[in-house]
Amino acid sequence: HIGDEAFIARYGGEEFVLVFSDINQENLVKKLDRLRLQVAKLPFKFKEKKVSITISMGASHIKNNDNVHMAFERADGALYQAKEKGKNTVIYI
């Protein structure tokens, strides 16, 4: 469960932030992709019609000489790239 491994908070109307510690890029992208697939499997109905839910995710790390704001900007840029790619994907910058 991602909730056991990350701090999760709403960051905007439809945006959430997940903060992991001590995880490399490869494992981070794998976890986020697994989350994306799990969300897509959720049974959801609106007005008695089945609706599929997809999520787009942008990810980054805090790098040397960075601050939290710079990492958020990179992750936000990655999110917009994911949306432009057709949504329902994970992009790491």
Short mmCIF file of N, CA and C in Angstrom, two decimals:
data_model
loop_
_atom_site.label_atom_id
_atom_site.label_comp_id
_atom_site.label_asym_id
_atom_site.label_seq_id
_atom_site.Cartn_x
_atom_site.Cartn_y
_atom_site.Cartn_z
N HIS A 1 0.83 -1.19 0.00
CA HIS A 1 0.00 0.00 0.00
C HIS A 1 0.87 1.25 0.00
N ILE A 2 0.60 2.13 -0.91
CA ILE A 2 1.39 3.36 -1.01
C ILE A 2 1.23 4.22 0.23
N GLY A 3 0.05 4.21 0.84
CA GLY A 3 -0.19 5.01 2.03
C GLY A 3 0.73 4.64 3.18
N ASP A 4 1.26 3.42 3.17
CA ASP A 4 2.20 2.99 4.20
C ASP A 4 3.62 3.48 3.91
N GLU A 5 3.87 3.90 2.68
CA GLU A 5 5.22 4.24 2.26
C GLU A 5 5.42 5.72 1.96
N ALA A 6 4.33 6.49 1.91
CA ALA A 6 4.43 7.87 1.48
C ALA A 6 3.49 8.76 2.27
N PHE A 7 3.86 10.02 2.37
CA PHE A 7 2.96 11.04 2.89
C PHE A 7 2.11 11.48 1.71
N ILE A 8 0.79 11.49 1.87
CA ILE A 8 -0.12 11.83 0.78
C ILE A 8 -1.00 12.99 1.23
N ALA A 9 -1.13 14.01 0.36
CA ALA A 9 -1.96 15.17 0.68
C ALA A 9 -2.56 15.76 -0.58
N ARG A 10 -3.73 16.36 -0.45
CA ARG A 10 -4.34 17.08 -1.57
C ARG A 10 -3.54 18.38 -1.75
N TYR A 11 -3.20 18.67 -2.99
CA TYR A 11 -2.38 19.85 -3.29
C TYR A 11 -3.18 20.90 -4.05
N GLY A 12 -4.27 20.51 -4.62
CA GLY A 12 -5.15 21.41 -5.37
C GLY A 12 -6.47 20.72 -5.55
N GLY A 13 -7.34 21.28 -6.34
CA GLY A 13 -8.65 20.70 -6.55
C GLY A 13 -8.60 19.25 -6.96
N GLU A 14 -7.82 18.94 -7.98
CA GLU A 14 -7.72 17.56 -8.47
C GLU A 14 -6.29 17.04 -8.41
N GLU A 15 -5.45 17.71 -7.66
CA GLU A 15 -4.05 17.30 -7.59
C GLU A 15 -3.69 16.84 -6.17
N PHE A 16 -2.85 15.81 -6.14
CA PHE A 16 -2.37 15.27 -4.87
C PHE A 16 -0.85 15.20 -4.93
N VAL A 17 -0.25 15.25 -3.76
CA VAL A 17 1.20 15.12 -3.64
C VAL A 17 1.49 13.86 -2.83
N LEU A 18 2.42 13.06 -3.32
CA LEU A 18 2.91 11.91 -2.59
C LEU A 18 4.39 12.16 -2.35
N VAL A 19 4.80 12.09 -1.10
CA VAL A 19 6.20 12.32 -0.75
C VAL A 19 6.77 11.01 -0.21
N PHE A 20 7.75 10.49 -0.92
CA PHE A 20 8.44 9.27 -0.52
C PHE A 20 9.82 9.65 0.00
N SER A 21 10.39 8.80 0.81
CA SER A 21 11.78 9.00 1.20
C SER A 21 12.56 7.74 0.84
N ASP A 22 13.81 7.95 0.51
CA ASP A 22 14.73 6.84 0.25
C ASP A 22 14.20 5.87 -0.82
N ILE A 23 13.93 6.40 -2.01
CA ILE A 23 13.48 5.57 -3.12
C ILE A 23 14.14 6.08 -4.40
N ASN A 24 14.61 5.17 -5.23
CA ASN A 24 15.27 5.60 -6.46
C ASN A 24 14.23 5.80 -7.57
N GLN A 25 14.68 6.36 -8.67
CA GLN A 25 13.77 6.69 -9.78
C GLN A 25 13.03 5.46 -10.30
N GLU A 26 13.75 4.39 -10.53
CA GLU A 26 13.13 3.19 -11.10
C GLU A 26 12.02 2.65 -10.20
N ASN A 27 12.29 2.52 -8.90
CA ASN A 27 11.28 2.00 -7.98
C ASN A 27 10.12 2.98 -7.80
N LEU A 28 10.41 4.26 -7.83
CA LEU A 28 9.36 5.26 -7.72
C LEU A 28 8.39 5.16 -8.89
N VAL A 29 8.93 5.11 -10.09
CA VAL A 29 8.08 5.02 -11.28
C VAL A 29 7.28 3.72 -11.27
N LYS A 30 7.89 2.61 -10.83
CA LYS A 30 7.17 1.34 -10.74
C LYS A 30 5.99 1.44 -9.77
N LYS A 31 6.23 2.03 -8.61
CA LYS A 31 5.16 2.17 -7.62
C LYS A 31 4.04 3.06 -8.13
N LEU A 32 4.40 4.16 -8.76
CA LEU A 32 3.37 5.07 -9.27
C LEU A 32 2.60 4.43 -10.41
N ASP A 33 3.27 3.66 -11.24
CA ASP A 33 2.58 2.99 -12.33
C ASP A 33 1.63 1.92 -11.78
N ARG A 34 2.06 1.22 -10.75
CA ARG A 34 1.19 0.23 -10.11
C ARG A 34 -0.06 0.92 -9.53
N LEU A 35 0.13 2.08 -8.90
CA LEU A 35 -0.99 2.85 -8.38
C LEU A 35 -1.93 3.26 -9.50
N ARG A 36 -1.37 3.71 -10.61
CA ARG A 36 -2.17 4.11 -11.77
C ARG A 36 -3.05 2.96 -12.25
N LEU A 37 -2.47 1.76 -12.32
CA LEU A 37 -3.22 0.58 -12.77
C LEU A 37 -4.30 0.18 -11.76
N GLN A 38 -4.00 0.31 -10.46
CA GLN A 38 -4.98 -0.02 -9.43
C GLN A 38 -6.17 0.94 -9.48
N VAL A 39 -5.90 2.21 -9.68
CA VAL A 39 -6.98 3.20 -9.78
C VAL A 39 -7.87 2.89 -10.97
N ALA A 40 -7.27 2.50 -12.09
CA ALA A 40 -8.04 2.20 -13.29
C ALA A 40 -8.98 1.01 -13.08
N LYS A 41 -8.65 0.13 -12.14
CA LYS A 41 -9.49 -1.05 -11.87
C LYS A 41 -10.63 -0.77 -10.90
N LEU A 42 -10.64 0.40 -10.29
CA LEU A 42 -11.69 0.70 -9.30
C LEU A 42 -13.07 0.73 -9.95
N PRO A 43 -14.02 0.05 -9.33
CA PRO A 43 -15.39 0.09 -9.86
C PRO A 43 -16.02 1.43 -9.49
N PHE A 44 -16.40 2.20 -10.46
CA PHE A 44 -16.97 3.53 -10.22
C PHE A 44 -18.14 3.73 -11.15
N LYS A 45 -19.24 4.22 -10.59
CA LYS A 45 -20.43 4.48 -11.40
C LYS A 45 -20.88 5.91 -11.19
N PHE A 46 -21.40 6.48 -12.25
CA PHE A 46 -22.01 7.80 -12.21
C PHE A 46 -23.34 7.69 -12.93
N LYS A 47 -24.41 7.98 -12.21
CA LYS A 47 -25.77 7.86 -12.76
C LYS A 47 -25.98 6.46 -13.37
N GLU A 48 -25.57 5.46 -12.60
CA GLU A 48 -25.76 4.05 -12.97
C GLU A 48 -24.94 3.59 -14.18
N LYS A 49 -24.03 4.42 -14.65
CA LYS A 49 -23.16 4.01 -15.76
C LYS A 49 -21.74 3.84 -15.24
N LYS A 50 -21.10 2.78 -15.69
CA LYS A 50 -19.72 2.53 -15.30
C LYS A 50 -18.82 3.60 -15.93
N VAL A 51 -17.96 4.16 -15.11
CA VAL A 51 -17.04 5.20 -15.56
C VAL A 51 -15.62 4.73 -15.22
N SER A 52 -14.72 4.83 -16.17
CA SER A 52 -13.33 4.47 -15.87
C SER A 52 -12.59 5.70 -15.36
N ILE A 53 -11.74 5.47 -14.41
CA ILE A 53 -10.96 6.55 -13.80
C ILE A 53 -9.51 6.37 -14.22
N THR A 54 -8.91 7.42 -14.71
CA THR A 54 -7.49 7.39 -15.04
C THR A 54 -6.78 8.50 -14.28
N ILE A 55 -5.48 8.33 -14.12
CA ILE A 55 -4.69 9.37 -13.46
C ILE A 55 -3.41 9.61 -14.24
N SER A 56 -3.01 10.84 -14.26
CA SER A 56 -1.73 11.23 -14.84
C SER A 56 -0.84 11.67 -13.69
N MET A 57 0.43 11.30 -13.75
CA MET A 57 1.33 11.64 -12.65
C MET A 57 2.65 12.18 -13.16
N GLY A 58 3.13 13.18 -12.48
CA GLY A 58 4.45 13.73 -12.72
C GLY A 58 5.28 13.50 -11.48
N ALA A 59 6.52 13.11 -11.65
CA ALA A 59 7.38 12.78 -10.51
C ALA A 59 8.77 13.38 -10.68
N SER A 60 9.41 13.61 -9.56
CA SER A 60 10.79 14.09 -9.55
C SER A 60 11.39 13.80 -8.18
N HIS A 61 12.67 14.05 -8.06
CA HIS A 61 13.38 13.97 -6.79
C HIS A 61 13.89 15.36 -6.42
N ILE A 62 14.12 15.58 -5.15
CA ILE A 62 14.86 16.77 -4.74
C ILE A 62 16.32 16.45 -5.01
N LYS A 63 16.94 17.26 -5.83
CA LYS A 63 18.31 17.00 -6.27
C LYS A 63 19.30 17.94 -5.57
N ASN A 64 20.59 17.66 -5.72
CA ASN A 64 21.61 18.53 -5.13
C ASN A 64 21.40 19.96 -5.58
N ASN A 65 21.60 20.89 -4.68
CA ASN A 65 21.43 22.33 -4.93
C ASN A 65 20.00 22.72 -5.25
N ASP A 66 19.04 21.85 -4.96
CA ASP A 66 17.62 22.09 -5.15
C ASP A 66 17.01 22.64 -3.87
N ASN A 67 15.80 23.07 -4.01
CA ASN A 67 14.94 23.25 -2.86
C ASN A 67 13.62 22.59 -3.19
N VAL A 68 12.73 22.51 -2.23
CA VAL A 68 11.46 21.82 -2.43
C VAL A 68 10.67 22.45 -3.58
N HIS A 69 10.72 23.77 -3.71
CA HIS A 69 9.97 24.45 -4.76
C HIS A 69 10.44 24.03 -6.15
N MET A 70 11.73 23.87 -6.32
CA MET A 70 12.27 23.45 -7.62
C MET A 70 11.80 22.04 -7.97
N ALA A 71 11.78 21.15 -6.98
CA ALA A 71 11.32 19.78 -7.22
C ALA A 71 9.83 19.78 -7.57
N PHE A 72 9.05 20.61 -6.88
CA PHE A 72 7.62 20.70 -7.20
C PHE A 72 7.41 21.21 -8.62
N GLU A 73 8.21 22.19 -9.03
CA GLU A 73 8.10 22.72 -10.39
C GLU A 73 8.40 21.65 -11.43
N ARG A 74 9.43 20.85 -11.18
CA ARG A 74 9.76 19.75 -12.10
C ARG A 74 8.64 18.73 -12.16
N ALA A 75 8.12 18.34 -10.99
CA ALA A 75 7.04 17.36 -10.94
C ALA A 75 5.79 17.91 -11.64
N ASP A 76 5.52 19.19 -11.46
CA ASP A 76 4.38 19.81 -12.12
C ASP A 76 4.57 19.82 -13.63
N GLY A 77 5.78 20.11 -14.08
CA GLY A 77 6.08 20.05 -15.52
C GLY A 77 5.91 18.65 -16.06
N ALA A 78 6.32 17.66 -15.28
CA ALA A 78 6.16 16.27 -15.70
C ALA A 78 4.68 15.90 -15.78
N LEU A 79 3.88 16.42 -14.85
CA LEU A 79 2.44 16.16 -14.87
C LEU A 79 1.82 16.70 -16.16
N TYR A 80 2.19 17.92 -16.54
CA TYR A 80 1.64 18.48 -17.77
C TYR A 80 2.10 17.70 -19.00
N GLN A 81 3.33 17.18 -18.97
CA GLN A 81 3.78 16.32 -20.07
C GLN A 81 2.94 15.04 -20.14
N ALA A 82 2.62 14.48 -18.98
CA ALA A 82 1.79 13.27 -18.93
C ALA A 82 0.41 13.55 -19.52
N LYS A 83 -0.15 14.69 -19.18
CA LYS A 83 -1.47 15.05 -19.71
C LYS A 83 -1.41 15.26 -21.23
N GLU A 84 -0.34 15.87 -21.70
CA GLU A 84 -0.19 16.11 -23.14
C GLU A 84 0.03 14.82 -23.91
N LYS A 85 0.63 13.82 -23.26
CA LYS A 85 0.91 12.53 -23.92
C LYS A 85 -0.34 11.68 -24.09
N GLY A 86 -1.44 12.12 -23.59
CA GLY A 86 -2.66 11.35 -23.72
C GLY A 86 -3.22 10.90 -22.38
N LYS A 87 -2.68 11.39 -21.33
CA LYS A 87 -3.15 11.10 -19.96
C LYS A 87 -2.92 9.64 -19.58
N ASN A 88 -3.27 9.34 -18.33
CA ASN A 88 -3.16 7.99 -17.79
C ASN A 88 -1.73 7.43 -17.94
N THR A 89 -0.77 8.22 -17.50
CA THR A 89 0.62 7.81 -17.60
C THR A 89 1.44 8.44 -16.47
N VAL A 90 2.65 7.96 -16.30
CA VAL A 90 3.58 8.50 -15.31
C VAL A 90 4.79 9.05 -16.06
N ILE A 91 5.15 10.29 -15.77
CA ILE A 91 6.35 10.92 -16.36
C ILE A 91 7.26 11.34 -15.22
N TYR A 92 8.53 10.99 -15.34
CA TYR A 92 9.55 11.38 -14.36
C TYR A 92 10.50 12.37 -15.02
N ILE A 93 10.76 13.47 -14.31
CA ILE A 93 11.77 14.43 -14.77
C ILE A 93 12.81 14.56 -13.67
#
